[in-house]
Amino acid sequence: MIKSADVVVIGGGSIGCATAYNLARLGFKNVVVLEKGYICRGSTGRCAAGIRQQWGTEMNCLISRYSIRHFEVMNESLEYDGDVEFRQNGYLMVSYSQKEAAMLKENLKLHEKLGIPVRFLSVDDVKEIVPVINTERIVASTICMEDGQANPFKVTDAYYRAAGRLGVKFYTYTEVTGFKKEGEKITAVVTDKGEIATSAVVNATGPYAKFISAMLGHDLPVEPERHQIVVTEPLDPFLRPLVMNFFHNSYCQQVLNGSVLAGYGNPDEPKGINYDCSWQFIKELAAKIVDQFPVMKEVNIVRQWSGHYGISPDGQPVLGTVPGVEGYYLALGCGKGFMLSPMIGELIAQCVAGQDTTLPIGILNVRRFKKGELIVEPAVV
Amino acid sequence: MRIQNHPILKFEKGRRVIFTFNGAEVEGCEGEPIAAALHAAGIRVLSHSRNYKRPRGFWCAIGNCSSCNMRVNGVPNVRACVEPLLDGMIVETQQGEGAVGSGIDG
Ligand SMILES: Cc1cc2nc3c(=O)[nH]c(=O)nc-3n(C[C@H](O)[C@H](O)[C@H](O)COP(=O)(O)OP(=O)(O)OC[C@H]3O[C@@H](n4cnc5c(N)ncnc54)[C@H](O)[C@@H]3O)c2cc1C
């Protein structure tokens, strides 16, 4: 293993790979990525890969908006041999209650201000866009046709290959177990395969981030929370946009091969790493999905798995430097890290390089939790 | 052709029932797997492969391999090898991946 590096990125998910690529592009010659398993082993390889700009905080909206601009040209900009399968089929947000409808209306004002093309839909519009949807209880819904989905494995692979061509070294099956410091300064990363001397470390370990912080004596309030998901056998196209339902706390989308991916957030889920799958999840999810799409009762589930969101106290990403630990940077998407990864990669690389960042990430610094300056994201599932 | 004698399993033959396969009437025994009735009636092609549309027939016989996914009473992707036959069933070979609901173009 290499003895020293300009920057060590921990985590081989979409954010780690995008960050490494951007660091190399900004001229860092010796960038290393450490991954304790294989590329995409973490949340990235387990996510639904929905991409949307319809958020309730300005930064979430902006980071995803800028990221979509990257997704749109990703095959070309990363000179990818394959296809990252970015498809702008829209993202439909559905509410069954006046309270959620009010939130959608509130968010719409923000979207208008930021120039995000979100539309309020009548029930007839919804029926036209998704003929199989049950509109009985729909009170309000919005759609943005620039939103959509991409293949998380291929997006990460595209960054991984592009980074590799720029000289980034990837060490898989290499686990970070500790650090060496002089005072507040990081001097080396310790792994199960040896040590790498470095003065800059990017923590892109998604749901594992707090464990890395703990090794540096930093208390990070981002908790791993298990999220389960199922996939059905492939079907002919019948569901164009991703449908997110705030009443059911669920999402449902048909992907390129025809399979349907669906999941929901369980409000009682305990925090912590847990890769188990439960039959209760399938049962409850099926009821939620069939309520929304009665035809889905005919469809067979073929697989179920679980991954984790990193839950921050306000549902927003945690980006940038860490007070008290010099040379330590957080690159955490927090539950929506896949869709934000192109921009988080760019912003963190700029931050490490000491450049002005394309977007003002200061407000997403981890300091805000201590100061109590939370800007809570309301539109989460 | 049906299995008559098996060292472990006993086959109780159900009453004769009529169902349709792609619109044509076929006879089978109630409760036997749909694929067994089709096989006995000489029907060997149950589906087509995804990419090259080559014919696919009876294969794993335990509901795993998806070689016998068929449309039954309008429901797509029914495993004909494990689905019991009922009187009057409408069994069809499936085009594409199988359609639910009204379908839209992607
Ligand atoms: C079911 C589900 C659905 C989701 N749906 C969406 C969605 O629709 N849209 C969206 O944008 N996001 C979604 N997410 C969230 C998204 O998956 C994550 O936010 C995103 O993938 C995080 O990427 P990452 O690169 O930060 O982390 P990860 O992909 O988790 O990568 C972190 C990596 O760090 C490695 N690591 C951890 N500890 C160490 C160590 N000590 N040493 C070395 N390596 C280590 C891990 O092995 C892992 O590979 C979903 C998540 C789940 C679970």
Coordinates of C-alpha atoms and ligand atoms in Angstrom, one line a residue:
Chain A
M1 CA 0.0 0.0 0.0
I2 CA 1.1 3.6 -0.7
K3 CA 2.9 5.3 2.2
S4 CA 1.6 8.8 1.9
A5 CA -1.2 10.8 0.1
D6 CA -2.2 14.4 -0.4
V7 CA -5.8 13.5 0.4
V8 CA -7.4 10.3 1.7
V9 CA -11.1 9.8 1.0
I10 CA -12.8 7.2 3.2
G11 CA -15.7 5.4 1.5
G12 CA -16.2 4.0 -2.0
G13 CA -19.8 5.1 -2.5
S14 CA -21.1 7.7 -5.0
I15 CA -19.9 10.5 -2.8
G16 CA -16.4 9.1 -2.1
C17 CA -15.9 8.4 -5.8
A18 CA -17.2 11.8 -7.0
T19 CA -15.1 13.6 -4.4
A20 CA -11.9 11.7 -5.4
Y21 CA -12.6 12.5 -9.1
N22 CA -13.1 16.2 -8.4
L23 CA -10.0 16.4 -6.2
A24 CA -7.9 14.9 -9.1
R25 CA -9.5 17.3 -11.5
L26 CA -8.5 20.2 -9.3
G27 CA -4.9 19.1 -9.6
F28 CA -4.3 16.9 -6.5
K29 CA -1.8 14.3 -7.7
N30 CA -1.9 11.8 -5.0
V31 CA -5.5 11.0 -4.0
V32 CA -6.4 7.7 -2.3
V33 CA -9.8 6.2 -1.7
L34 CA -10.1 3.6 1.1
E35 CA -13.1 1.2 1.1
K36 CA -13.6 -1.5 3.7
G37 CA -15.6 -3.6 1.2
Y38 CA -16.1 -3.2 -2.5
I39 CA -17.2 -0.1 -4.5
C40 CA -20.9 0.5 -3.9
R41 CA -21.0 -1.8 -0.8
G42 CA -22.7 0.9 1.3
S43 CA -25.9 2.8 0.8
T44 CA -25.1 3.7 -2.8
G45 CA -25.5 0.1 -3.9
R46 CA -28.7 -0.3 -1.9
C47 CA -30.6 2.9 -2.7
A48 CA -33.6 3.6 -4.8
A49 CA -31.6 6.2 -6.8
G50 CA -34.5 8.7 -7.1
I51 CA -33.3 12.2 -8.1
R52 CA -35.5 15.2 -7.2
Q53 CA -35.2 18.9 -6.7
Q54 CA -38.5 19.1 -4.8
W55 CA -37.1 19.8 -1.4
G56 CA -38.2 22.2 1.3
T57 CA -34.8 23.8 2.1
E58 CA -32.9 26.1 -0.2
M59 CA -29.6 24.1 0.0
N60 CA -31.2 20.7 -0.7
C61 CA -32.9 22.3 -3.7
L62 CA -29.8 23.9 -5.0
I63 CA -27.4 21.0 -4.5
S64 CA -29.8 18.7 -6.3
R65 CA -30.5 21.2 -9.0
Y66 CA -26.8 21.6 -9.8
S67 CA -26.4 17.8 -9.5
I68 CA -29.0 17.3 -12.1
R69 CA -27.1 19.5 -14.5
H70 CA -24.2 17.1 -14.0
F71 CA -26.3 13.9 -14.4
E72 CA -27.6 15.3 -17.7
V73 CA -24.2 15.3 -19.3
M74 CA -22.5 12.7 -17.2
N75 CA -21.8 10.0 -19.9
E76 CA -19.9 12.7 -21.8
S77 CA -18.3 14.7 -19.0
L78 CA -16.9 11.5 -17.4
E79 CA -16.2 9.9 -20.8
Y80 CA -18.1 6.9 -19.6
D81 CA -18.1 3.8 -21.8
G82 CA -21.5 2.7 -20.6
D83 CA -24.6 4.6 -19.7
V84 CA -25.4 6.0 -16.3
E85 CA -29.1 5.5 -17.2
F86 CA -30.2 9.0 -16.1
R87 CA -33.8 9.3 -17.1
Q88 CA -36.0 12.4 -16.4
N89 CA -39.3 10.7 -16.0
G90 CA -40.5 13.0 -13.3
Y91 CA -41.1 12.8 -9.6
L92 CA -44.6 12.9 -8.3
M93 CA -45.3 14.0 -4.7
V94 CA -48.7 13.0 -3.4
S95 CA -50.4 14.1 -0.2
Y96 CA -53.6 12.8 1.4
S97 CA -54.0 15.5 4.0
Q98 CA -54.4 19.3 4.1
K99 CA -51.3 19.5 6.3
E100 CA -49.0 17.8 3.7
A101 CA -50.7 19.8 1.0
A102 CA -49.8 23.0 2.8
M103 CA -46.1 21.8 3.0
L104 CA -46.2 21.1 -0.8
K105 CA -47.6 24.6 -1.4
E106 CA -44.9 26.1 0.8
N107 CA -42.2 24.2 -1.0
L108 CA -43.6 25.3 -4.3
K109 CA -42.9 29.0 -3.4
L110 CA -39.3 28.1 -2.8
H111 CA -39.1 26.2 -6.1
E112 CA -40.5 29.1 -8.0
K113 CA -38.0 31.4 -6.3
L114 CA -35.1 29.1 -7.4
G115 CA -36.4 28.6 -10.9
I116 CA -37.2 24.8 -10.4
P117 CA -40.0 23.9 -12.7
V118 CA -42.5 22.2 -10.3
R119 CA -46.2 22.1 -11.2
F120 CA -49.2 21.7 -9.0
L121 CA -51.4 19.0 -10.4
S122 CA -55.2 18.5 -10.4
V123 CA -56.4 15.0 -9.8
D124 CA -57.2 14.7 -13.5
D125 CA -53.6 15.6 -14.3
V126 CA -52.4 12.9 -11.9
K127 CA -54.6 10.3 -13.5
E128 CA -53.4 11.3 -16.9
I129 CA -49.7 11.0 -16.0
V130 CA -50.2 7.8 -13.9
P131 CA -53.3 6.0 -15.2
V132 CA -53.0 3.2 -12.6
I133 CA -52.9 5.4 -9.6
N134 CA -55.8 5.5 -7.0
T135 CA -56.8 9.1 -6.7
E136 CA -59.5 8.6 -4.1
R137 CA -57.7 10.3 -1.2
I138 CA -55.3 12.6 -3.1
V139 CA -55.6 16.1 -1.7
A140 CA -52.7 17.7 -3.5
S141 CA -49.7 16.7 -5.7
T142 CA -46.8 18.3 -7.4
I143 CA -44.5 17.1 -10.1
C144 CA -41.2 18.1 -11.6
M145 CA -40.4 16.6 -15.0
E146 CA -36.7 17.4 -14.7
D147 CA -36.5 15.0 -11.8
G148 CA -36.0 11.3 -12.3
Q149 CA -33.6 8.4 -11.6
A150 CA -30.2 7.0 -12.5
N151 CA -28.4 3.8 -12.0
P152 CA -26.4 4.1 -8.8
F153 CA -23.9 1.4 -9.7
K154 CA -23.1 3.0 -13.1
V155 CA -22.9 6.5 -11.8
T156 CA -20.4 5.4 -9.1
D157 CA -18.5 3.3 -11.7
A158 CA -18.3 6.3 -14.0
Y159 CA -16.7 8.4 -11.3
Y160 CA -14.5 5.5 -10.2
R161 CA -13.2 5.0 -13.7
A162 CA -12.7 8.7 -14.5
A163 CA -10.9 9.2 -11.1
G164 CA -8.7 6.2 -11.9
R165 CA -7.7 7.7 -15.3
L166 CA -6.7 10.8 -13.4
G167 CA -4.4 8.8 -11.2
V168 CA -6.6 8.3 -8.1
K169 CA -5.7 5.0 -6.3
F170 CA -8.5 2.9 -4.8
Y171 CA -7.9 0.3 -2.1
T172 CA -10.8 -1.9 -1.5
Y173 CA -11.2 -4.3 1.4
T174 CA -9.1 -1.8 3.4
E175 CA -10.7 -0.6 6.6
V176 CA -9.9 2.5 8.4
T177 CA -9.4 1.7 12.0
G178 CA -7.9 4.9 13.5
F179 CA -5.8 8.0 12.9
K180 CA -2.6 9.7 14.1
K181 CA -2.7 13.3 15.1
E182 CA -0.4 16.0 16.3
G183 CA -2.4 18.3 18.4
E184 CA -5.5 19.0 16.4
K185 CA -3.8 18.1 13.1
I186 CA -4.3 14.8 11.3
T187 CA -1.0 13.2 10.3
A188 CA -1.9 9.7 9.2
V189 CA -4.8 7.3 8.5
V190 CA -4.4 3.9 10.1
T191 CA -6.0 0.9 8.3
D192 CA -6.0 -2.9 8.7
K193 CA -3.5 -3.0 5.8
G194 CA -1.1 -0.3 7.1
E195 CA -0.7 3.4 7.5
I196 CA -0.9 6.3 5.1
A197 CA 0.6 9.6 6.1
T198 CA -1.6 12.5 5.1
S199 CA -2.8 15.9 6.3
A200 CA -6.3 15.8 4.7
V201 CA -9.1 13.3 5.2
V202 CA -12.5 13.3 3.6
N203 CA -15.1 11.3 5.5
A204 CA -17.5 9.9 2.8
T205 CA -18.6 6.9 4.7
G206 CA -22.3 7.7 4.6
P207 CA -24.1 6.0 7.5
Y208 CA -20.8 5.0 9.1
A209 CA -19.6 8.6 9.4
K210 CA -20.0 8.9 13.1
F211 CA -17.7 5.9 13.7
I212 CA -15.0 7.6 11.8
S213 CA -15.6 10.9 13.6
A214 CA -15.4 9.0 16.9
M215 CA -11.9 7.7 16.0
L216 CA -10.9 11.4 15.8
G217 CA -12.6 12.3 19.1
H218 CA -15.4 14.2 17.2
D219 CA -19.0 13.6 18.2
L220 CA -21.0 13.6 15.0
P221 CA -24.8 13.6 15.4
V222 CA -25.5 11.7 12.2
E223 CA -27.1 8.4 13.0
P224 CA -27.4 5.3 10.7
E225 CA -31.1 4.3 10.2
R226 CA -32.0 1.1 8.4
H227 CA -34.2 1.4 5.3
Q228 CA -35.6 -1.6 3.6
I229 CA -36.6 -1.9 0.0
V230 CA -38.0 -4.5 -2.4
V231 CA -37.8 -5.0 -6.1
T232 CA -40.4 -6.8 -8.3
E233 CA -40.0 -8.8 -11.4
P234 CA -39.8 -6.8 -14.6
L235 CA -43.0 -5.6 -16.2
D236 CA -43.9 -3.6 -19.3
P237 CA -43.7 0.2 -18.6
F238 CA -46.7 1.4 -16.7
L239 CA -45.4 3.8 -14.1
R240 CA -43.6 6.7 -15.5
P241 CA -42.6 9.1 -12.7
L242 CA -41.4 8.0 -9.3
V243 CA -44.4 8.4 -6.9
M244 CA -43.7 9.5 -3.4
N245 CA -46.6 9.5 -0.9
F246 CA -46.4 11.5 2.3
F247 CA -49.3 9.7 3.9
H248 CA -47.7 6.3 3.4
N249 CA -44.2 7.6 3.8
S250 CA -43.5 5.5 0.7
Y251 CA -41.9 5.7 -2.7
C252 CA -42.5 3.5 -5.8
Q253 CA -40.8 3.7 -9.1
Q254 CA -40.3 1.6 -12.2
V255 CA -36.7 1.3 -13.4
L256 CA -35.2 0.8 -16.8
N257 CA -35.4 -3.0 -16.9
G258 CA -39.1 -2.8 -16.0
S259 CA -38.7 -3.8 -12.3
V260 CA -40.5 -1.8 -9.7
L261 CA -38.5 -0.6 -6.6
A262 CA -40.5 0.4 -3.6
G263 CA -39.9 1.2 0.0
Y264 CA -41.1 3.2 3.0
G265 CA -39.7 4.9 6.0
N266 CA -40.6 3.3 9.3
P267 CA -40.9 6.0 12.0
D268 CA -40.2 3.5 14.7
E269 CA -36.9 2.2 13.2
P270 CA -34.2 2.1 15.9
K271 CA -30.9 3.8 15.0
G272 CA -27.9 1.7 14.3
I273 CA -26.4 -0.5 11.6
N274 CA -28.6 -3.5 10.9
Y275 CA -28.8 -5.3 7.5
D276 CA -31.6 -7.7 8.5
C277 CA -34.8 -7.9 6.4
S278 CA -38.2 -8.4 7.9
W279 CA -41.4 -10.0 6.6
Q280 CA -43.4 -7.3 8.4
F281 CA -41.8 -4.8 6.1
I282 CA -43.0 -6.7 3.0
K283 CA -46.5 -7.0 4.4
E284 CA -46.8 -3.3 5.3
L285 CA -45.2 -2.1 2.2
A286 CA -47.5 -4.3 0.0
A287 CA -50.6 -2.8 1.7
K288 CA -49.2 0.8 1.1
I289 CA -48.4 0.1 -2.5
V290 CA -51.5 -1.7 -3.4
D291 CA -53.6 1.1 -1.9
Q292 CA -51.9 3.5 -4.3
F293 CA -51.7 1.2 -7.3
P294 CA -54.3 -1.5 -7.1
V295 CA -52.8 -3.3 -10.2
M296 CA -49.7 -4.0 -8.1
K297 CA -51.6 -6.7 -6.3
E298 CA -50.8 -8.9 -9.3
V299 CA -47.1 -8.3 -9.1
N300 CA -44.4 -10.6 -7.6
I301 CA -41.7 -9.3 -5.4
V302 CA -38.4 -11.0 -6.3
R303 CA -35.9 -9.5 -3.7
Q304 CA -35.7 -7.5 -0.6
W305 CA -32.7 -5.9 1.0
S306 CA -31.7 -3.2 3.5
G307 CA -29.3 -0.3 3.7
H308 CA -29.0 2.9 5.8
Y309 CA -29.7 6.6 5.7
G310 CA -27.4 8.8 7.7
I311 CA -29.9 10.8 9.6
S312 CA -28.8 14.4 10.5
P313 CA -30.8 16.4 13.1
D314 CA -32.3 18.6 10.4
G315 CA -32.4 16.3 7.4
Q316 CA -29.8 18.3 5.5
P317 CA -26.3 17.3 4.4
V318 CA -23.3 17.9 6.5
L319 CA -20.4 19.3 4.5
G320 CA -17.0 20.8 5.0
T321 CA -14.5 21.3 7.8
V322 CA -14.8 20.2 11.4
P323 CA -13.9 22.5 14.3
G324 CA -11.2 21.1 16.4
V325 CA -9.8 18.6 13.9
E326 CA -7.6 20.1 11.3
G327 CA -7.5 18.5 7.9
Y328 CA -10.8 16.7 8.4
Y329 CA -13.7 17.2 6.0
L330 CA -17.3 15.8 6.1
A331 CA -19.0 14.8 2.8
L332 CA -22.3 13.5 4.0
G333 CA -25.5 13.5 1.9
C334 CA -27.7 12.3 4.8
G335 CA -30.5 10.1 3.3
K336 CA -30.3 11.7 -0.2
G337 CA -26.6 11.4 -0.9
F338 CA -26.9 9.6 -4.2
M339 CA -28.8 12.4 -6.0
L340 CA -26.5 15.0 -4.4
S341 CA -23.2 13.2 -5.0
P342 CA -22.1 15.0 -8.2
M343 CA -22.3 18.4 -6.4
I344 CA -21.1 17.2 -3.0
G345 CA -18.0 15.8 -4.8
E346 CA -17.4 19.1 -6.5
L347 CA -18.0 21.3 -3.4
I348 CA -15.9 19.2 -1.0
A349 CA -13.0 19.1 -3.5
Q350 CA -13.2 22.9 -3.8
C351 CA -13.3 23.1 0.0
V352 CA -10.2 20.9 0.5
A353 CA -8.4 22.9 -2.2
G354 CA -9.2 26.1 -0.3
Q355 CA -11.1 27.5 -3.3
D356 CA -14.4 29.4 -3.3
T357 CA -17.2 26.8 -3.4
T358 CA -19.8 26.9 -6.2
L359 CA -22.6 27.0 -3.6
P360 CA -22.3 28.5 -0.1
I361 CA -21.7 25.3 2.0
G362 CA -20.9 27.2 5.2
I363 CA -24.5 26.9 6.4
L364 CA -24.2 23.1 6.1
N365 CA -21.1 22.9 8.4
V366 CA -21.4 20.5 11.3
R367 CA -21.0 23.5 13.7
R368 CA -24.7 24.3 13.2
F369 CA -25.8 21.5 15.5
K370 CA -23.8 22.9 18.4
K371 CA -25.1 26.3 17.7
G372 CA -28.7 25.1 17.3
E373 CA -29.0 26.6 13.8
L374 CA -31.1 23.9 12.3
I375 CA -33.0 24.5 9.1
V376 CA -35.3 21.4 9.1
E377 CA -36.1 19.6 5.8
P378 CA -39.8 18.8 5.9
A379 CA -40.1 16.8 2.7
V380 CA -38.5 13.5 3.7
V381 CA -39.6 9.8 3.5
Chain B
M1 CA -48.0 -37.3 -20.9
R2 CA -48.5 -37.2 -17.2
I3 CA -46.6 -38.8 -14.3
Q4 CA -48.7 -41.7 -13.2
N5 CA -46.5 -43.5 -10.6
H6 CA -44.0 -41.7 -8.5
P7 CA -41.9 -43.3 -5.7
I8 CA -42.8 -40.7 -3.1
L9 CA -45.7 -38.5 -4.3
K10 CA -49.3 -39.6 -4.9
F11 CA -51.2 -37.8 -7.7
E12 CA -54.9 -37.7 -7.1
K13 CA -56.4 -36.9 -10.5
G14 CA -59.0 -34.1 -10.3
R15 CA -62.1 -34.0 -12.5
R16 CA -61.7 -33.1 -16.2
V17 CA -62.0 -29.3 -16.7
I18 CA -61.9 -27.1 -19.8
F19 CA -59.6 -24.0 -20.0
T20 CA -58.3 -21.9 -22.8
F21 CA -54.8 -21.5 -24.1
N22 CA -54.3 -18.5 -26.4
G23 CA -58.1 -18.7 -27.1
A24 CA -58.2 -22.5 -27.9
E25 CA -60.0 -24.9 -25.6
V26 CA -57.8 -27.4 -23.8
E27 CA -58.7 -30.1 -21.4
G28 CA -56.9 -30.8 -18.1
C29 CA -57.4 -32.1 -14.6
E30 CA -58.6 -29.8 -11.9
G31 CA -55.8 -28.9 -9.4
E32 CA -52.9 -30.1 -11.4
P33 CA -50.3 -27.4 -12.3
I34 CA -51.4 -25.5 -15.4
A35 CA -48.1 -26.4 -17.1
A36 CA -48.8 -30.1 -16.5
A37 CA -52.1 -29.8 -18.3
L38 CA -50.4 -27.9 -21.2
H39 CA -47.7 -30.4 -21.4
A40 CA -50.2 -33.3 -21.5
A41 CA -51.9 -31.4 -24.3
G42 CA -48.7 -31.3 -26.3
I43 CA -48.1 -27.6 -25.7
R44 CA -44.3 -27.1 -25.2
V45 CA -43.7 -23.3 -25.7
L46 CA -44.7 -21.4 -22.6
S47 CA -42.8 -18.2 -23.0
H48 CA -40.1 -16.4 -25.0
S49 CA -36.6 -15.3 -23.9
R50 CA -36.2 -11.6 -23.1
N51 CA -33.6 -10.6 -25.6
Y52 CA -33.8 -12.9 -28.6
K53 CA -37.4 -14.0 -28.1
R54 CA -36.5 -17.7 -28.4
P55 CA -39.1 -20.2 -27.3
R56 CA -38.9 -21.3 -23.6
G57 CA -40.6 -24.4 -22.2
F58 CA -41.2 -26.3 -19.0
W59 CA -38.0 -26.1 -17.0
C60 CA -37.5 -25.9 -13.2
A61 CA -41.0 -27.0 -12.4
I62 CA -40.8 -25.4 -8.9
G63 CA -41.7 -21.8 -9.6
N64 CA -38.2 -20.4 -9.7
C65 CA -36.9 -20.1 -13.2
S66 CA -39.6 -17.9 -14.8
S67 CA -39.5 -20.0 -18.0
C68 CA -43.2 -20.7 -17.6
N69 CA -44.4 -17.2 -16.7
M70 CA -47.7 -16.8 -18.3
R71 CA -50.8 -14.5 -18.3
V72 CA -53.6 -16.3 -16.4
N73 CA -57.0 -14.6 -16.1
G74 CA -55.3 -11.4 -17.1
V75 CA -52.6 -11.6 -14.4
P76 CA -49.1 -11.4 -15.7
N77 CA -46.1 -13.5 -14.7
V78 CA -48.0 -16.4 -13.2
R79 CA -45.8 -19.5 -12.7
A80 CA -47.7 -22.0 -14.7
C81 CA -45.7 -24.9 -13.2
V82 CA -47.0 -24.3 -9.7
E83 CA -50.4 -22.7 -10.3
P84 CA -53.3 -25.1 -9.8
L85 CA -55.6 -25.5 -12.8
L86 CA -59.2 -24.4 -12.4
D87 CA -62.2 -24.8 -14.7
G88 CA -62.5 -22.0 -17.2
M89 CA -59.1 -20.4 -16.7
I90 CA -57.8 -18.1 -19.4
V91 CA -54.1 -19.0 -20.0
E92 CA -52.1 -16.9 -22.5
T93 CA -48.5 -16.7 -23.6
Q94 CA -47.1 -13.3 -22.6
Q95 CA -45.7 -10.7 -24.8
G96 CA -42.8 -8.6 -23.5
E97 CA -42.4 -8.5 -19.7
G98 CA -46.1 -8.7 -19.0
A99 CA -48.5 -5.8 -18.7
V100 CA -50.3 -4.7 -15.6
G101 CA -53.2 -2.2 -15.8
S102 CA -53.6 0.0 -18.8
G103 CA -49.9 0.5 -19.6
I104 CA -48.2 3.6 -20.9
D105 CA -45.2 4.0 -23.1
G106 CA -42.0 4.9 -21.3
Ligands
LIG1 C1 -33.4 1.9 0.8 C2 -32.7 3.2 0.5 C3 -33.2 4.0 -0.4 C4 -32.6 5.2 -0.8 N1 -33.1 6.0 -1.7 C5 -32.4 7.1 -2.2 C6 -32.9 7.8 -3.3 O1 -33.9 7.5 -3.9 N2 -32.2 8.9 -3.7 C7 -31.0 9.3 -3.0 O2 -30.4 10.3 -3.4 N3 -30.6 8.6 -1.9 C8 -31.2 7.5 -1.5 N4 -30.8 6.8 -0.4 C9 -29.6 7.4 0.3 C10 -28.4 7.1 -0.4 O3 -28.2 5.7 -0.6 C11 -27.2 7.6 0.4 O4 -27.4 8.9 0.9 C12 -25.9 7.6 -0.5 O5 -25.8 6.4 -1.2 C13 -24.7 7.8 0.4 O6 -23.6 7.7 -0.4 P1 -22.2 7.7 0.2 O7 -21.2 7.6 -0.9 O8 -22.1 8.9 1.1 O9 -22.1 6.5 1.2 P2 -22.1 4.9 1.0 O10 -22.6 4.5 -0.4 O11 -22.8 4.3 2.2 O12 -20.6 4.6 1.0 C14 -19.9 4.6 2.3 C15 -18.8 3.6 2.2 O13 -17.9 3.7 3.3 C16 -17.4 2.5 3.6 N5 -16.9 2.5 4.9 C17 -17.6 2.6 6.1 N6 -16.7 2.6 7.1 C18 -15.5 2.4 6.6 C19 -14.2 2.3 7.2 N7 -14.0 2.3 8.5 N8 -13.1 2.2 6.4 C20 -13.3 2.1 5.0 N9 -14.5 2.2 4.4 C21 -15.6 2.4 5.2 C22 -18.6 1.6 3.4 O14 -18.3 0.2 3.2 C23 -19.4 2.2 2.2 O15 -19.1 1.5 1.0 C24 -31.4 5.6 -0.1 C25 -30.9 4.8 0.9 C26 -31.5 3.6 1.2 C27 -30.8 2.7 2.2

